[in-house]
mmCIF file with all atom_site columns, C-alpha atoms in Angstrom:
data_model
loop_
_atom_site.group_PDB
_atom_site.id
_atom_site.type_symbol
_atom_site.label_atom_id
_atom_site.label_alt_id
_atom_site.label_comp_id
_atom_site.label_asym_id
_atom_site.label_entity_id
_atom_site.label_seq_id
_atom_site.pdbx_PDB_ins_code
_atom_site.Cartn_x
_atom_site.Cartn_y
_atom_site.Cartn_z
_atom_site.occupancy
_atom_site.B_iso_or_equiv
_atom_site.pdbx_formal_charge
_atom_site.auth_seq_id
_atom_site.auth_comp_id
_atom_site.auth_asym_id
_atom_site.auth_atom_id
_atom_site.pdbx_PDB_model_num
ATOM 1   C CA . UNK A 1 1   ? 18.884  -53.364 -5.573  1.00 0.00 ? 1   UNK A CA 1
ATOM 2   C CA . UNK A 1 2   ? 18.151  -50.135 -7.318  1.00 0.00 ? 2   UNK A CA 1
ATOM 3   C CA . UNK A 1 3   ? 15.668  -50.252 -10.126 1.00 0.00 ? 3   UNK A CA 1
ATOM 4   C CA . UNK A 1 4   ? 15.604  -46.791 -10.798 1.00 0.00 ? 4   UNK A CA 1
ATOM 5   C CA . UNK A 1 5   ? 12.618  -44.901 -12.155 1.00 0.00 ? 5   UNK A CA 1
ATOM 6   C CA . UNK A 1 6   ? 10.984  -45.329 -15.683 1.00 0.00 ? 6   UNK A CA 1
ATOM 7   C CA . UNK A 1 7   ? 8.672   -43.471 -17.552 1.00 0.00 ? 7   UNK A CA 1
ATOM 8   C CA . UNK A 1 8   ? 4.744   -44.668 -17.527 1.00 0.00 ? 8   UNK A CA 1
ATOM 9   C CA . UNK A 1 9   ? 3.732   -46.391 -20.722 1.00 0.00 ? 9   UNK A CA 1
ATOM 10  C CA . UNK A 1 10  ? 1.675   -43.943 -22.528 1.00 0.00 ? 10  UNK A CA 1
ATOM 11  C CA . UNK A 1 11  ? -0.991  -44.666 -25.189 1.00 0.00 ? 11  UNK A CA 1
ATOM 12  C CA . UNK A 1 12  ? -0.226  -42.925 -28.458 1.00 0.00 ? 12  UNK A CA 1
ATOM 13  C CA . UNK A 1 13  ? -3.967  -42.289 -29.088 1.00 0.00 ? 13  UNK A CA 1
ATOM 14  C CA . UNK A 1 14  ? -3.897  -39.593 -26.443 1.00 0.00 ? 14  UNK A CA 1
ATOM 15  C CA . UNK A 1 15  ? -3.563  -36.005 -27.618 1.00 0.00 ? 15  UNK A CA 1
ATOM 16  C CA . UNK A 1 16  ? 0.165   -35.000 -27.350 1.00 0.00 ? 16  UNK A CA 1
ATOM 17  C CA . UNK A 1 17  ? 0.666   -38.530 -26.173 1.00 0.00 ? 17  UNK A CA 1
ATOM 18  C CA . UNK A 1 18  ? 0.129   -37.229 -22.654 1.00 0.00 ? 18  UNK A CA 1
ATOM 19  C CA . UNK A 1 19  ? -1.711  -38.229 -19.561 1.00 0.00 ? 19  UNK A CA 1
ATOM 20  C CA . UNK A 1 20  ? -3.797  -35.713 -17.359 1.00 0.00 ? 20  UNK A CA 1
ATOM 21  C CA . UNK A 1 21  ? -2.150  -34.493 -14.497 1.00 0.00 ? 21  UNK A CA 1
ATOM 22  C CA . UNK A 1 22  ? -4.946  -34.032 -12.098 1.00 0.00 ? 22  UNK A CA 1
ATOM 23  C CA . UNK A 1 23  ? -5.577  -30.839 -10.243 1.00 0.00 ? 23  UNK A CA 1
ATOM 24  C CA . UNK A 1 24  ? -3.329  -31.140 -7.037  1.00 0.00 ? 24  UNK A CA 1
ATOM 25  C CA . UNK A 1 25  ? -4.221  -28.650 -4.208  1.00 0.00 ? 25  UNK A CA 1
ATOM 26  C CA . UNK A 1 26  ? -4.342  -29.253 -0.609  1.00 0.00 ? 26  UNK A CA 1
ATOM 27  C CA . UNK A 1 27  ? -7.443  -31.242 0.389   1.00 0.00 ? 27  UNK A CA 1
ATOM 28  C CA . UNK A 1 28  ? -7.407  -31.552 4.010   1.00 0.00 ? 28  UNK A CA 1
ATOM 29  C CA . UNK A 1 29  ? -9.713  -29.486 6.011   1.00 0.00 ? 29  UNK A CA 1
ATOM 30  C CA . UNK A 1 30  ? -11.251 -29.191 9.831   1.00 0.00 ? 30  UNK A CA 1
ATOM 31  C CA . UNK A 1 31  ? -14.673 -30.822 10.487  1.00 0.00 ? 31  UNK A CA 1
ATOM 32  C CA . UNK A 1 32  ? -17.485 -28.560 11.620  1.00 0.00 ? 32  UNK A CA 1
ATOM 33  C CA . UNK A 1 33  ? -17.976 -31.014 14.635  1.00 0.00 ? 33  UNK A CA 1
ATOM 34  C CA . UNK A 1 34  ? -14.109 -30.448 15.786  1.00 0.00 ? 34  UNK A CA 1
ATOM 35  C CA . UNK A 1 35  ? -14.103 -30.170 19.507  1.00 0.00 ? 35  UNK A CA 1
ATOM 36  C CA . UNK A 1 36  ? -10.820 -28.071 18.922  1.00 0.00 ? 36  UNK A CA 1
ATOM 37  C CA . UNK A 1 37  ? -10.834 -26.203 15.761  1.00 0.00 ? 37  UNK A CA 1
ATOM 38  C CA . UNK A 1 38  ? -8.177  -23.916 16.876  1.00 0.00 ? 38  UNK A CA 1
ATOM 39  C CA . UNK A 1 39  ? -5.603  -26.663 17.460  1.00 0.00 ? 39  UNK A CA 1
ATOM 40  C CA . UNK A 1 40  ? -6.640  -28.395 14.113  1.00 0.00 ? 40  UNK A CA 1
ATOM 41  C CA . UNK A 1 41  ? -5.985  -25.025 12.310  1.00 0.00 ? 41  UNK A CA 1
ATOM 42  C CA . UNK A 1 42  ? -2.593  -25.045 13.878  1.00 0.00 ? 42  UNK A CA 1
ATOM 43  C CA . UNK A 1 43  ? -1.623  -28.601 12.915  1.00 0.00 ? 43  UNK A CA 1
ATOM 44  C CA . UNK A 1 44  ? -2.908  -27.771 9.157   1.00 0.00 ? 44  UNK A CA 1
ATOM 45  C CA . UNK A 1 45  ? -0.908  -24.385 9.021   1.00 0.00 ? 45  UNK A CA 1
ATOM 46  C CA . UNK A 1 46  ? 2.074   -26.552 9.944   1.00 0.00 ? 46  UNK A CA 1
ATOM 47  C CA . UNK A 1 47  ? 1.627   -29.392 7.747   1.00 0.00 ? 47  UNK A CA 1
ATOM 48  C CA . UNK A 1 48  ? 1.205   -26.983 4.754   1.00 0.00 ? 48  UNK A CA 1
ATOM 49  C CA . UNK A 1 49  ? 4.065   -24.752 5.896   1.00 0.00 ? 49  UNK A CA 1
ATOM 50  C CA . UNK A 1 50  ? 7.083   -23.978 3.646   1.00 0.00 ? 50  UNK A CA 1
ATOM 51  C CA . UNK A 1 51  ? 9.462   -25.332 5.986   1.00 0.00 ? 51  UNK A CA 1
ATOM 52  C CA . UNK A 1 52  ? 7.462   -28.599 6.703   1.00 0.00 ? 52  UNK A CA 1
ATOM 53  C CA . UNK A 1 53  ? 6.705   -29.236 3.050   1.00 0.00 ? 53  UNK A CA 1
ATOM 54  C CA . UNK A 1 54  ? 10.244  -28.313 1.800   1.00 0.00 ? 54  UNK A CA 1
ATOM 55  C CA . UNK A 1 55  ? 11.849  -30.949 4.456   1.00 0.00 ? 55  UNK A CA 1
ATOM 56  C CA . UNK A 1 56  ? 9.458   -33.669 3.150   1.00 0.00 ? 56  UNK A CA 1
ATOM 57  C CA . UNK A 1 57  ? 10.099  -32.907 -0.597  1.00 0.00 ? 57  UNK A CA 1
ATOM 58  C CA . UNK A 1 58  ? 13.968  -32.897 0.020   1.00 0.00 ? 58  UNK A CA 1
ATOM 59  C CA . UNK A 1 59  ? 13.705  -36.310 1.529   1.00 0.00 ? 59  UNK A CA 1
ATOM 60  C CA . UNK A 1 60  ? 11.750  -37.574 -1.576  1.00 0.00 ? 60  UNK A CA 1
ATOM 61  C CA . UNK A 1 61  ? 8.596   -38.129 0.274   1.00 0.00 ? 61  UNK A CA 1
ATOM 62  C CA . UNK A 1 62  ? 6.326   -36.722 -2.184  1.00 0.00 ? 62  UNK A CA 1
ATOM 63  C CA . UNK A 1 63  ? 5.650   -33.609 -4.342  1.00 0.00 ? 63  UNK A CA 1
ATOM 64  C CA . UNK A 1 64  ? 4.257   -30.972 -2.420  1.00 0.00 ? 64  UNK A CA 1
ATOM 65  C CA . UNK A 1 65  ? 1.080   -28.931 -3.518  1.00 0.00 ? 65  UNK A CA 1
ATOM 66  C CA . UNK A 1 66  ? 2.717   -25.638 -2.627  1.00 0.00 ? 66  UNK A CA 1
ATOM 67  C CA . UNK A 1 67  ? 3.361   -23.610 -5.763  1.00 0.00 ? 67  UNK A CA 1
ATOM 68  C CA . UNK A 1 68  ? 6.470   -22.139 -4.344  1.00 0.00 ? 68  UNK A CA 1
ATOM 69  C CA . UNK A 1 69  ? 8.161   -25.532 -3.990  1.00 0.00 ? 69  UNK A CA 1
ATOM 70  C CA . UNK A 1 70  ? 9.200   -27.754 -7.124  1.00 0.00 ? 70  UNK A CA 1
ATOM 71  C CA . UNK A 1 71  ? 11.951  -29.703 -8.879  1.00 0.00 ? 71  UNK A CA 1
ATOM 72  C CA . UNK A 1 72  ? 14.597  -27.512 -7.442  1.00 0.00 ? 72  UNK A CA 1
ATOM 73  C CA . UNK A 1 73  ? 13.718  -28.706 -3.897  1.00 0.00 ? 73  UNK A CA 1
ATOM 74  C CA . UNK A 1 74  ? 13.792  -32.298 -4.327  1.00 0.00 ? 74  UNK A CA 1
ATOM 75  C CA . UNK A 1 75  ? 17.216  -33.797 -3.177  1.00 0.00 ? 75  UNK A CA 1
ATOM 76  C CA . UNK A 1 76  ? 16.409  -37.383 -3.689  1.00 0.00 ? 76  UNK A CA 1
ATOM 77  C CA . UNK A 1 77  ? 17.556  -38.487 -7.123  1.00 0.00 ? 77  UNK A CA 1
ATOM 78  C CA . UNK A 1 78  ? 14.761  -41.072 -7.728  1.00 0.00 ? 78  UNK A CA 1
ATOM 79  C CA . UNK A 1 79  ? 12.158  -38.639 -6.841  1.00 0.00 ? 79  UNK A CA 1
ATOM 80  C CA . UNK A 1 80  ? 13.554  -35.970 -9.039  1.00 0.00 ? 80  UNK A CA 1
ATOM 81  C CA . UNK A 1 81  ? 13.505  -38.269 -11.895 1.00 0.00 ? 81  UNK A CA 1
ATOM 82  C CA . UNK A 1 82  ? 10.094  -39.274 -11.185 1.00 0.00 ? 82  UNK A CA 1
ATOM 83  C CA . UNK A 1 83  ? 9.043   -35.582 -10.793 1.00 0.00 ? 83  UNK A CA 1
ATOM 84  C CA . UNK A 1 84  ? 10.681  -34.879 -14.252 1.00 0.00 ? 84  UNK A CA 1
ATOM 85  C CA . UNK A 1 85  ? 9.187   -37.671 -15.973 1.00 0.00 ? 85  UNK A CA 1
ATOM 86  C CA . UNK A 1 86  ? 5.556   -36.810 -14.551 1.00 0.00 ? 86  UNK A CA 1
ATOM 87  C CA . UNK A 1 87  ? 5.968   -33.315 -15.898 1.00 0.00 ? 87  UNK A CA 1
ATOM 88  C CA . UNK A 1 88  ? 7.069   -34.305 -19.159 1.00 0.00 ? 88  UNK A CA 1
ATOM 89  C CA . UNK A 1 89  ? 4.600   -36.988 -19.686 1.00 0.00 ? 89  UNK A CA 1
ATOM 90  C CA . UNK A 1 90  ? 1.459   -34.902 -18.443 1.00 0.00 ? 90  UNK A CA 1
ATOM 91  C CA . UNK A 1 91  ? -0.546  -31.972 -18.921 1.00 0.00 ? 91  UNK A CA 1
ATOM 92  C CA . UNK A 1 92  ? -2.104  -30.304 -15.960 1.00 0.00 ? 92  UNK A CA 1
ATOM 93  C CA . UNK A 1 93  ? -6.128  -30.141 -16.053 1.00 0.00 ? 93  UNK A CA 1
ATOM 94  C CA . UNK A 1 94  ? -8.246  -27.599 -14.140 1.00 0.00 ? 94  UNK A CA 1
ATOM 95  C CA . UNK A 1 95  ? -10.502 -28.906 -10.914 1.00 0.00 ? 95  UNK A CA 1
ATOM 96  C CA . UNK A 1 96  ? -13.731 -29.517 -12.623 1.00 0.00 ? 96  UNK A CA 1
ATOM 97  C CA . UNK A 1 97  ? -15.379 -28.799 -9.207  1.00 0.00 ? 97  UNK A CA 1
ATOM 98  C CA . UNK A 1 98  ? -14.016 -25.290 -9.172  1.00 0.00 ? 98  UNK A CA 1
ATOM 99  C CA . UNK A 1 99  ? -15.566 -24.642 -12.640 1.00 0.00 ? 99  UNK A CA 1
ATOM 100 C CA . UNK A 1 100 ? -18.923 -25.998 -11.803 1.00 0.00 ? 100 UNK A CA 1
ATOM 101 C CA . UNK A 1 101 ? -19.699 -26.682 -7.901  1.00 0.00 ? 101 UNK A CA 1
ATOM 102 C CA . UNK A 1 102 ? -22.657 -28.753 -9.048  1.00 0.00 ? 102 UNK A CA 1
ATOM 103 C CA . UNK A 1 103 ? -20.314 -31.501 -10.121 1.00 0.00 ? 103 UNK A CA 1
ATOM 104 C CA . UNK A 1 104 ? -19.547 -32.159 -6.400  1.00 0.00 ? 104 UNK A CA 1
ATOM 105 C CA . UNK A 1 105 ? -23.316 -32.817 -5.815  1.00 0.00 ? 105 UNK A CA 1
ATOM 106 C CA . UNK A 1 106 ? -23.131 -35.536 -8.542  1.00 0.00 ? 106 UNK A CA 1
ATOM 107 C CA . UNK A 1 107 ? -20.111 -37.207 -6.911  1.00 0.00 ? 107 UNK A CA 1
ATOM 108 C CA . UNK A 1 108 ? -22.101 -37.189 -3.641  1.00 0.00 ? 108 UNK A CA 1
ATOM 109 C CA . UNK A 1 109 ? -24.747 -39.293 -5.103  1.00 0.00 ? 109 UNK A CA 1
ATOM 110 C CA . UNK A 1 110 ? -22.760 -41.810 -7.212  1.00 0.00 ? 110 UNK A CA 1
ATOM 111 C CA . UNK A 1 111 ? -23.439 -45.357 -5.922  1.00 0.00 ? 111 UNK A CA 1
ATOM 112 C CA . UNK A 1 112 ? -20.618 -47.493 -5.546  1.00 0.00 ? 112 UNK A CA 1
ATOM 113 C CA . UNK A 1 113 ? -19.898 -50.307 -7.929  1.00 0.00 ? 113 UNK A CA 1
ATOM 114 C CA . UNK A 1 114 ? -19.028 -53.800 -6.238  1.00 0.00 ? 114 UNK A CA 1
ATOM 115 C CA . UNK A 1 115 ? -16.539 -55.163 -6.945  1.00 0.00 ? 115 UNK A CA 1
ATOM 116 C CA . UNK A 1 116 ? -14.736 -51.912 -7.289  1.00 0.00 ? 116 UNK A CA 1
ATOM 117 C CA . UNK A 1 117 ? -11.653 -51.106 -9.193  1.00 0.00 ? 117 UNK A CA 1
ATOM 118 C CA . UNK A 1 118 ? -9.448  -51.857 -6.413  1.00 0.00 ? 118 UNK A CA 1
ATOM 119 C CA . UNK A 1 119 ? -11.060 -55.304 -5.960  1.00 0.00 ? 119 UNK A CA 1
ATOM 120 C CA . UNK A 1 120 ? -10.796 -56.031 -9.670  1.00 0.00 ? 120 UNK A CA 1
ATOM 121 C CA . UNK A 1 121 ? -7.091  -54.714 -10.037 1.00 0.00 ? 121 UNK A CA 1
ATOM 122 C CA . UNK A 1 122 ? -6.038  -56.924 -6.799  1.00 0.00 ? 122 UNK A CA 1
ATOM 123 C CA . UNK A 1 123 ? -7.574  -59.761 -8.571  1.00 0.00 ? 123 UNK A CA 1
ATOM 124 C CA . UNK A 1 124 ? -5.110  -59.624 -11.469 1.00 0.00 ? 124 UNK A CA 1
ATOM 125 C CA . UNK A 1 125 ? -2.496  -60.541 -8.993  1.00 0.00 ? 125 UNK A CA 1
ATOM 126 C CA . UNK A 1 126 ? -4.038  -63.644 -7.902  1.00 0.00 ? 126 UNK A CA 1
ATOM 127 C CA . UNK A 1 127 ? -4.033  -65.103 -11.353 1.00 0.00 ? 127 UNK A CA 1
ATOM 128 C CA . UNK A 1 128 ? -7.888  -64.538 -12.305 1.00 0.00 ? 128 UNK A CA 1
ATOM 129 C CA . UNK A 1 129 ? -8.108  -64.377 -16.012 1.00 0.00 ? 129 UNK A CA 1
ATOM 130 C CA . UNK A 1 130 ? -11.832 -62.527 -15.814 1.00 0.00 ? 130 UNK A CA 1
ATOM 131 C CA . UNK A 1 131 ? -10.613 -59.094 -14.941 1.00 0.00 ? 131 UNK A CA 1
ATOM 132 C CA . UNK A 1 132 ? -11.238 -57.818 -18.429 1.00 0.00 ? 132 UNK A CA 1
ATOM 133 C CA . UNK A 1 133 ? -14.846 -58.747 -18.274 1.00 0.00 ? 133 UNK A CA 1
ATOM 134 C CA . UNK A 1 134 ? -15.053 -57.293 -14.622 1.00 0.00 ? 134 UNK A CA 1
ATOM 135 C CA . UNK A 1 135 ? -13.379 -54.077 -15.758 1.00 0.00 ? 135 UNK A CA 1
ATOM 136 C CA . UNK A 1 136 ? -15.751 -53.719 -18.537 1.00 0.00 ? 136 UNK A CA 1
ATOM 137 C CA . UNK A 1 137 ? -18.705 -54.225 -16.344 1.00 0.00 ? 137 UNK A CA 1
ATOM 138 C CA . UNK A 1 138 ? -17.433 -51.873 -13.926 1.00 0.00 ? 138 UNK A CA 1
ATOM 139 C CA . UNK A 1 139 ? -16.727 -49.060 -16.266 1.00 0.00 ? 139 UNK A CA 1
ATOM 140 C CA . UNK A 1 140 ? -20.299 -49.801 -17.747 1.00 0.00 ? 140 UNK A CA 1
ATOM 141 C CA . UNK A 1 141 ? -21.855 -49.598 -14.097 1.00 0.00 ? 141 UNK A CA 1
ATOM 142 C CA . UNK A 1 142 ? -20.022 -46.448 -13.170 1.00 0.00 ? 142 UNK A CA 1
ATOM 143 C CA . UNK A 1 143 ? -21.108 -44.874 -16.300 1.00 0.00 ? 143 UNK A CA 1
ATOM 144 C CA . UNK A 1 144 ? -24.777 -45.888 -15.669 1.00 0.00 ? 144 UNK A CA 1
ATOM 145 C CA . UNK A 1 145 ? -24.580 -44.472 -11.884 1.00 0.00 ? 145 UNK A CA 1
ATOM 146 C CA . UNK A 1 146 ? -22.969 -41.209 -13.217 1.00 0.00 ? 146 UNK A CA 1
ATOM 147 C CA . UNK A 1 147 ? -25.784 -40.605 -15.651 1.00 0.00 ? 147 UNK A CA 1
ATOM 148 C CA . UNK A 1 148 ? -28.274 -41.457 -13.079 1.00 0.00 ? 148 UNK A CA 1
ATOM 149 C CA . UNK A 1 149 ? -26.981 -38.997 -10.605 1.00 0.00 ? 149 UNK A CA 1
ATOM 150 C CA . UNK A 1 150 ? -26.718 -36.394 -13.276 1.00 0.00 ? 150 UNK A CA 1
ATOM 151 C CA . UNK A 1 151 ? -30.311 -36.699 -14.035 1.00 0.00 ? 151 UNK A CA 1
ATOM 152 C CA . UNK A 1 152 ? -31.054 -36.351 -10.640 1.00 0.00 ? 152 UNK A CA 1
ATOM 153 C CA . UNK A 1 153 ? -29.492 -33.375 -10.040 1.00 0.00 ? 153 UNK A CA 1
ATOM 154 C CA . UNK A 1 154 ? -30.191 -31.721 -13.234 1.00 0.00 ? 154 UNK A CA 1
ATOM 155 C CA . UNK A 1 155 ? -33.767 -31.690 -11.752 1.00 0.00 ? 155 UNK A CA 1
ATOM 156 C CA . UNK A 1 156 ? -32.475 -28.552 -9.490  1.00 0.00 ? 156 UNK A CA 1
ATOM 157 C CA . UNK A 1 157 ? -29.220 -27.696 -10.707 1.00 0.00 ? 157 UNK A CA 1
ATOM 158 C CA . UNK A 1 158 ? -27.524 -26.515 -13.918 1.00 0.00 ? 158 UNK A CA 1
ATOM 159 C CA . UNK A 1 159 ? -25.653 -29.712 -14.750 1.00 0.00 ? 159 UNK A CA 1
ATOM 160 C CA . UNK A 1 160 ? -25.013 -32.014 -17.627 1.00 0.00 ? 160 UNK A CA 1
ATOM 161 C CA . UNK A 1 161 ? -22.959 -34.943 -18.534 1.00 0.00 ? 161 UNK A CA 1
ATOM 162 C CA . UNK A 1 162 ? -20.674 -32.924 -20.865 1.00 0.00 ? 162 UNK A CA 1
ATOM 163 C CA . UNK A 1 163 ? -19.385 -30.958 -17.686 1.00 0.00 ? 163 UNK A CA 1
ATOM 164 C CA . UNK A 1 164 ? -17.330 -33.867 -16.826 1.00 0.00 ? 164 UNK A CA 1
ATOM 165 C CA . UNK A 1 165 ? -15.304 -33.873 -19.853 1.00 0.00 ? 165 UNK A CA 1
ATOM 166 C CA . UNK A 1 166 ? -12.242 -31.930 -19.869 1.00 0.00 ? 166 UNK A CA 1
ATOM 167 C CA . UNK A 1 167 ? -11.559 -29.077 -22.359 1.00 0.00 ? 167 UNK A CA 1
ATOM 168 C CA . UNK A 1 168 ? -9.875  -31.136 -24.708 1.00 0.00 ? 168 UNK A CA 1
ATOM 169 C CA . UNK A 1 169 ? -12.750 -33.895 -25.001 1.00 0.00 ? 169 UNK A CA 1
ATOM 170 C CA . UNK A 1 170 ? -11.018 -36.466 -22.456 1.00 0.00 ? 170 UNK A CA 1
#
């Protein structure tokens, strides 16, 4: 069966009716404790190489983080349509950590909330009707943890809660 590709339902209240497209850059690195950093470096070079990324994109496996690869390089029709819809329905946002490195310190301190979002989302499929209450509780606890972490980091670094907002107020 071929269900095709559809657009994501978007809340009309969003500015421009668009979702945020998070910063998408390469995220893998080499551990400082690596026994073979030279081999790891060669492996990463290959993973991010033009040739390898182009091959994966052509097959429809994913969208590359490389700026020199894009829609023109996607041969799989479903993936190409997905890419087109994603670009049409979203706006790119900068990496907040690149703008203020102290944000990473806050993220490193935030305590996890249990049940987490994945646990709550999976409960929807099991037929539980309490997920709305659980999601509200989760959001409230995450906000409290964020605020507590910001206050802790703020004692030594330049950081505020507003640093976690995107430029358009989201």
